[in-house]
Amino acid sequence: MIEFLCTVQEGCIPENMRPELEKAIQNTSVEILGIAKGPFSISWAEIPRDFGFRGGKPTTTSHVRGQIPDGCDKETRERLMKEIGERWYDITGQTEDELIVAARDEGWKGNTIKSN
Amino acid sequence: MPLYRCIVPKNSLDYGQRQEIAEAFTNVHCGISAAPRSFVHVWFIESGKDDKVKDSHGDGFLDYKTDYYIAGGNRAGRPPEVRKEILGGLIEKFCEISGADRENVSGHISEGPASWTMEAGHILPEPGQEPAEWYEHETIPG
């Protein structure tokens, strides 16, 4: 299973741009990871204006967070993230500074620590 | 990275509080971890009691009983006591600025390998191995 959640800041990535982005992320994932690693799903979340911050200031940064099958090697994972980034910049006009792409193993549990 | 999502009741914080909390979280995280300030992301998500929010760096959905919840994601590799110190600092500042009672705020910090994230076009380095020029990365777009 390959899943992506794209979280964008309100007003930064118009809805009519999202189908093209979905296609680009899917095609890139299938090309690099292989169709056998599917199925593929993608969802969107939007942070309302003035609810997202970076370094303490309002932000325009988009997050593309992927969950991919376990066992992906380092080079393949990096290539996946970089090529998704390139397609994102081309389609949206956002700069490298405005994008985070993550690709984590679907089996990863997070080593979570909790408060009292 | 890091990413701190504050799950809060609707209309519970105004813009001034959100900005002050975001600034304070940046100060806490960078004061303890020495990470570049421009890499600290803070989001506020207004959520109802029945809404489900996924863990950004761990597994499954957030599970909490308090009205306010801080869901954190960090690069893996810091000792658990450092993450506890960060989390404690975030909760303290959140309560101070929001006015929320300490017993009504809880949180967690999950972690993920640095190499699983690309930010500003670069694959993230391990904590403590940030190149010097990243501290010149104080120009925050948007």
Coordinates of C-alpha atoms in Angstrom, one line a residue:
Chain A
M1 CA 0.0 0.0 0.0
I2 CA 1.3 3.5 -0.9
E3 CA -0.5 6.4 0.8
F4 CA 0.1 10.1 0.7
L5 CA -1.4 12.9 2.7
C6 CA -0.8 16.3 1.3
T7 CA -1.3 19.1 3.9
V8 CA -1.3 22.6 2.4
Q9 CA -1.8 26.1 3.8
E10 CA -5.1 27.8 2.8
G11 CA -4.8 29.8 -0.4
C12 CA -1.5 28.3 -1.5
I13 CA -2.5 25.3 -3.6
P14 CA -5.8 25.8 -5.4
E15 CA -8.2 22.9 -5.6
N16 CA -8.1 22.8 -9.4
M17 CA -4.3 22.1 -9.2
R18 CA -4.7 19.1 -7.0
P19 CA -5.7 16.4 -9.6
E20 CA -2.5 17.2 -11.5
L21 CA -0.5 16.9 -8.4
E22 CA -2.2 13.6 -7.5
K23 CA -1.4 12.2 -10.9
A24 CA 2.2 13.3 -10.6
I25 CA 2.7 11.8 -7.2
Q26 CA 1.0 8.5 -8.2
N27 CA 3.0 8.2 -11.5
T28 CA 6.3 9.0 -9.7
S29 CA 5.5 6.4 -7.0
V30 CA 4.6 3.7 -9.4
E31 CA 7.6 4.4 -11.6
I32 CA 10.1 4.3 -8.7
L33 CA 8.5 1.8 -6.3
G34 CA 6.8 -0.4 -8.9
I35 CA 3.1 -1.0 -9.4
A36 CA 3.2 -4.1 -7.3
K37 CA 3.7 -2.0 -4.2
G38 CA 0.2 -0.5 -4.6
P39 CA -2.7 0.2 -4.3
F40 CA -2.2 3.9 -4.2
S41 CA -4.2 6.5 -2.3
I42 CA -3.9 10.2 -1.7
S43 CA -5.8 12.6 0.5
W44 CA -5.7 16.3 1.3
A45 CA -5.8 18.5 4.3
E46 CA -5.8 22.3 4.5
I47 CA -4.5 24.4 7.4
P48 CA -6.6 27.5 7.6
R49 CA -4.9 30.9 7.1
D50 CA -3.0 32.0 10.2
F51 CA -3.2 28.5 11.7
G52 CA 0.2 27.4 10.3
F53 CA 3.6 28.7 11.4
R54 CA 7.2 28.1 10.7
G55 CA 10.0 29.5 12.9
G56 CA 7.2 31.3 14.7
K57 CA 5.9 33.2 11.6
P58 CA 2.9 32.4 9.3
T59 CA 3.9 29.8 6.7
T60 CA 3.1 28.8 3.1
T61 CA 4.9 25.4 3.4
S62 CA 3.3 22.3 2.0
H63 CA 3.8 18.9 3.5
V64 CA 3.6 15.7 1.3
R65 CA 3.7 12.8 3.7
G66 CA 3.9 9.3 2.3
Q67 CA 3.7 5.9 3.8
I68 CA 5.3 3.2 1.7
P69 CA 5.9 -0.5 2.0
D70 CA 8.7 -1.5 4.4
G71 CA 12.2 -2.3 3.1
C72 CA 12.8 0.5 0.6
D73 CA 16.5 1.2 0.3
K74 CA 18.0 4.6 1.0
E75 CA 18.7 5.6 -2.6
T76 CA 15.3 4.6 -3.9
R77 CA 13.6 6.5 -1.0
E78 CA 15.6 9.6 -1.7
R79 CA 14.9 9.4 -5.4
L80 CA 11.2 9.1 -4.7
M81 CA 11.2 12.2 -2.4
K82 CA 13.3 14.3 -4.8
E83 CA 11.3 13.5 -7.9
I84 CA 8.0 14.2 -6.1
G85 CA 9.6 17.5 -5.1
E86 CA 10.6 18.3 -8.7
R87 CA 7.1 17.6 -10.0
W88 CA 5.5 19.6 -7.1
Y89 CA 7.7 22.7 -7.8
D90 CA 6.9 22.5 -11.6
I91 CA 3.2 22.3 -11.1
T92 CA 2.7 24.7 -8.2
G93 CA 5.4 27.2 -8.6
Q94 CA 6.3 26.7 -4.9
T95 CA 10.1 26.8 -4.2
E96 CA 12.2 24.1 -2.5
D97 CA 11.9 26.1 0.7
E98 CA 8.1 25.7 0.7
L99 CA 7.9 22.0 0.5
I100 CA 8.5 19.0 2.8
V101 CA 8.3 15.5 1.4
A102 CA 8.5 12.5 3.7
A103 CA 8.3 8.8 2.9
R104 CA 8.2 6.5 5.9
D105 CA 7.8 2.8 6.3
E106 CA 4.2 1.8 6.8
G107 CA 5.3 -0.5 9.6
W108 CA 7.1 2.2 11.6
K109 CA 5.6 2.8 15.0
G110 CA 7.3 6.0 16.0
N111 CA 9.0 5.3 19.3
T112 CA 6.4 7.6 20.9
I113 CA 6.9 9.2 24.3
K114 CA 3.8 10.6 26.0
S115 CA 3.2 13.3 28.6
N116 CA 1.6 12.6 32.0
Chain B
M1 CA 10.8 18.9 10.9
P2 CA 10.0 19.2 13.7
L3 CA 6.3 19.4 13.4
Y4 CA 4.1 20.2 16.4
R5 CA 0.3 20.0 15.8
C6 CA -1.8 21.6 18.5
I7 CA -5.3 20.0 18.5
V8 CA -7.6 22.5 20.2
P9 CA -11.3 23.1 20.6
K10 CA -13.0 25.4 18.0
N11 CA -12.4 29.1 18.7
S12 CA -10.3 28.4 21.8
L13 CA -7.3 30.5 20.7
D14 CA -7.1 33.8 18.8
Y15 CA -4.4 34.6 16.3
G16 CA -2.2 36.4 18.8
Q17 CA -2.2 33.3 21.1
R18 CA -1.5 31.0 18.2
Q19 CA 1.5 33.1 17.0
E20 CA 2.8 33.5 20.5
I21 CA 2.6 29.7 21.1
A22 CA 4.3 29.0 17.8
E23 CA 7.1 31.4 18.7
A24 CA 7.4 29.8 22.1
F25 CA 7.5 26.3 20.7
T26 CA 10.2 27.3 18.4
N27 CA 12.2 28.8 21.3
V28 CA 11.7 25.6 23.4
H29 CA 12.6 23.2 20.6
C30 CA 15.7 25.1 19.4
G31 CA 16.8 25.9 22.9
I32 CA 17.0 22.2 23.8
S33 CA 17.9 20.7 20.5
A34 CA 19.9 23.4 18.7
A35 CA 18.0 22.8 15.5
P36 CA 17.6 25.7 13.0
R37 CA 14.5 27.9 13.9
S38 CA 13.2 27.9 10.3
F39 CA 12.7 24.1 10.5
V40 CA 10.2 24.3 13.4
H41 CA 6.6 23.9 12.1
V42 CA 3.6 24.5 14.3
W43 CA 0.0 23.9 13.2
F44 CA -3.3 24.5 15.0
I45 CA -6.1 22.1 14.2
E46 CA -9.5 22.8 15.6
S47 CA -11.1 19.5 16.3
G48 CA -14.2 18.1 17.8
K49 CA -14.3 15.2 20.3
D50 CA -15.2 12.6 17.7
D51 CA -12.7 13.8 15.0
K52 CA -9.8 11.4 14.2
V53 CA -6.4 12.8 13.6
K54 CA -3.5 10.6 12.3
D55 CA -0.1 10.5 14.0
S56 CA 2.3 12.3 11.7
H57 CA 5.4 10.2 12.6
G58 CA 4.1 7.2 14.4
D59 CA 1.3 4.7 13.9
G60 CA -2.5 5.1 13.9
F61 CA -4.7 7.9 15.1
L62 CA -4.2 10.2 18.0
D63 CA -5.6 8.9 21.2
Y64 CA -6.2 11.5 24.0
K65 CA -8.6 12.5 26.7
T66 CA -7.8 16.1 27.2
D67 CA -9.4 19.1 25.4
Y68 CA -5.9 20.3 24.2
Y69 CA -3.4 17.9 22.7
I70 CA 0.1 18.5 21.3
A71 CA 1.1 15.9 18.7
G72 CA 4.8 16.2 18.0
G73 CA 7.1 14.6 15.4
N74 CA 10.9 14.8 15.6
R75 CA 13.9 13.4 13.8
A76 CA 14.9 10.1 15.5
G77 CA 18.1 9.9 17.4
R78 CA 17.7 12.1 20.4
P79 CA 17.6 10.4 23.8
P80 CA 14.1 9.9 25.2
E81 CA 14.9 12.2 28.1
V82 CA 15.6 15.0 25.6
R83 CA 12.2 14.5 23.9
K84 CA 10.6 14.5 27.4
E85 CA 12.3 17.7 28.2
I86 CA 11.1 19.3 24.9
L87 CA 7.5 18.0 25.5
G88 CA 7.4 19.3 29.0
G89 CA 8.6 22.7 27.8
L90 CA 6.0 22.8 25.1
I91 CA 3.1 21.9 27.4
E92 CA 4.3 24.5 30.0
K93 CA 4.4 27.3 27.4
F94 CA 1.1 26.2 25.9
C95 CA -0.7 26.4 29.3
E96 CA 1.0 29.8 30.1
I97 CA -0.1 31.4 26.8
S98 CA -3.5 29.8 26.3
G99 CA -4.6 29.8 29.9
A100 CA -5.6 26.2 29.7
D101 CA -5.3 24.1 32.9
R102 CA -2.3 21.8 33.0
E103 CA -4.5 18.7 33.6
N104 CA -6.4 19.6 30.4
V105 CA -3.3 19.5 28.1
S106 CA -1.5 16.4 27.1
G107 CA 0.8 15.4 24.2
H108 CA 3.3 13.1 22.7
I109 CA 6.4 13.2 20.5
S110 CA 6.9 10.5 17.9
E111 CA 10.1 10.2 15.9
G112 CA 11.2 9.1 12.4
P113 CA 14.6 8.6 10.8
A114 CA 15.9 11.9 9.4
S115 CA 16.7 10.3 6.1
W116 CA 13.0 9.7 5.5
T117 CA 12.3 13.4 5.1
M118 CA 13.3 16.0 2.5
E119 CA 13.0 19.7 3.5
A120 CA 14.1 22.7 1.4
G121 CA 15.4 20.3 -1.2
H122 CA 17.7 18.4 1.2
I123 CA 17.4 15.1 2.8
L124 CA 17.5 15.9 6.5
P125 CA 20.7 15.1 8.4
E126 CA 20.8 13.3 11.7
P127 CA 20.2 15.5 14.8
G128 CA 23.3 17.5 15.6
Q129 CA 24.8 17.1 12.1
E130 CA 23.2 20.1 10.5
P131 CA 25.6 22.0 8.3
A132 CA 26.5 25.5 9.5
E133 CA 24.8 27.2 6.5
W134 CA 21.4 25.9 7.7
Y135 CA 21.6 28.4 10.6
E136 CA 21.7 31.1 7.9
H137 CA 18.4 29.6 6.7
E138 CA 16.5 32.2 8.8
T139 CA 14.7 33.6 5.8
I140 CA 11.4 32.0 6.0
P141 CA 9.3 32.1 2.8
G142 CA 5.7 33.1 3.0

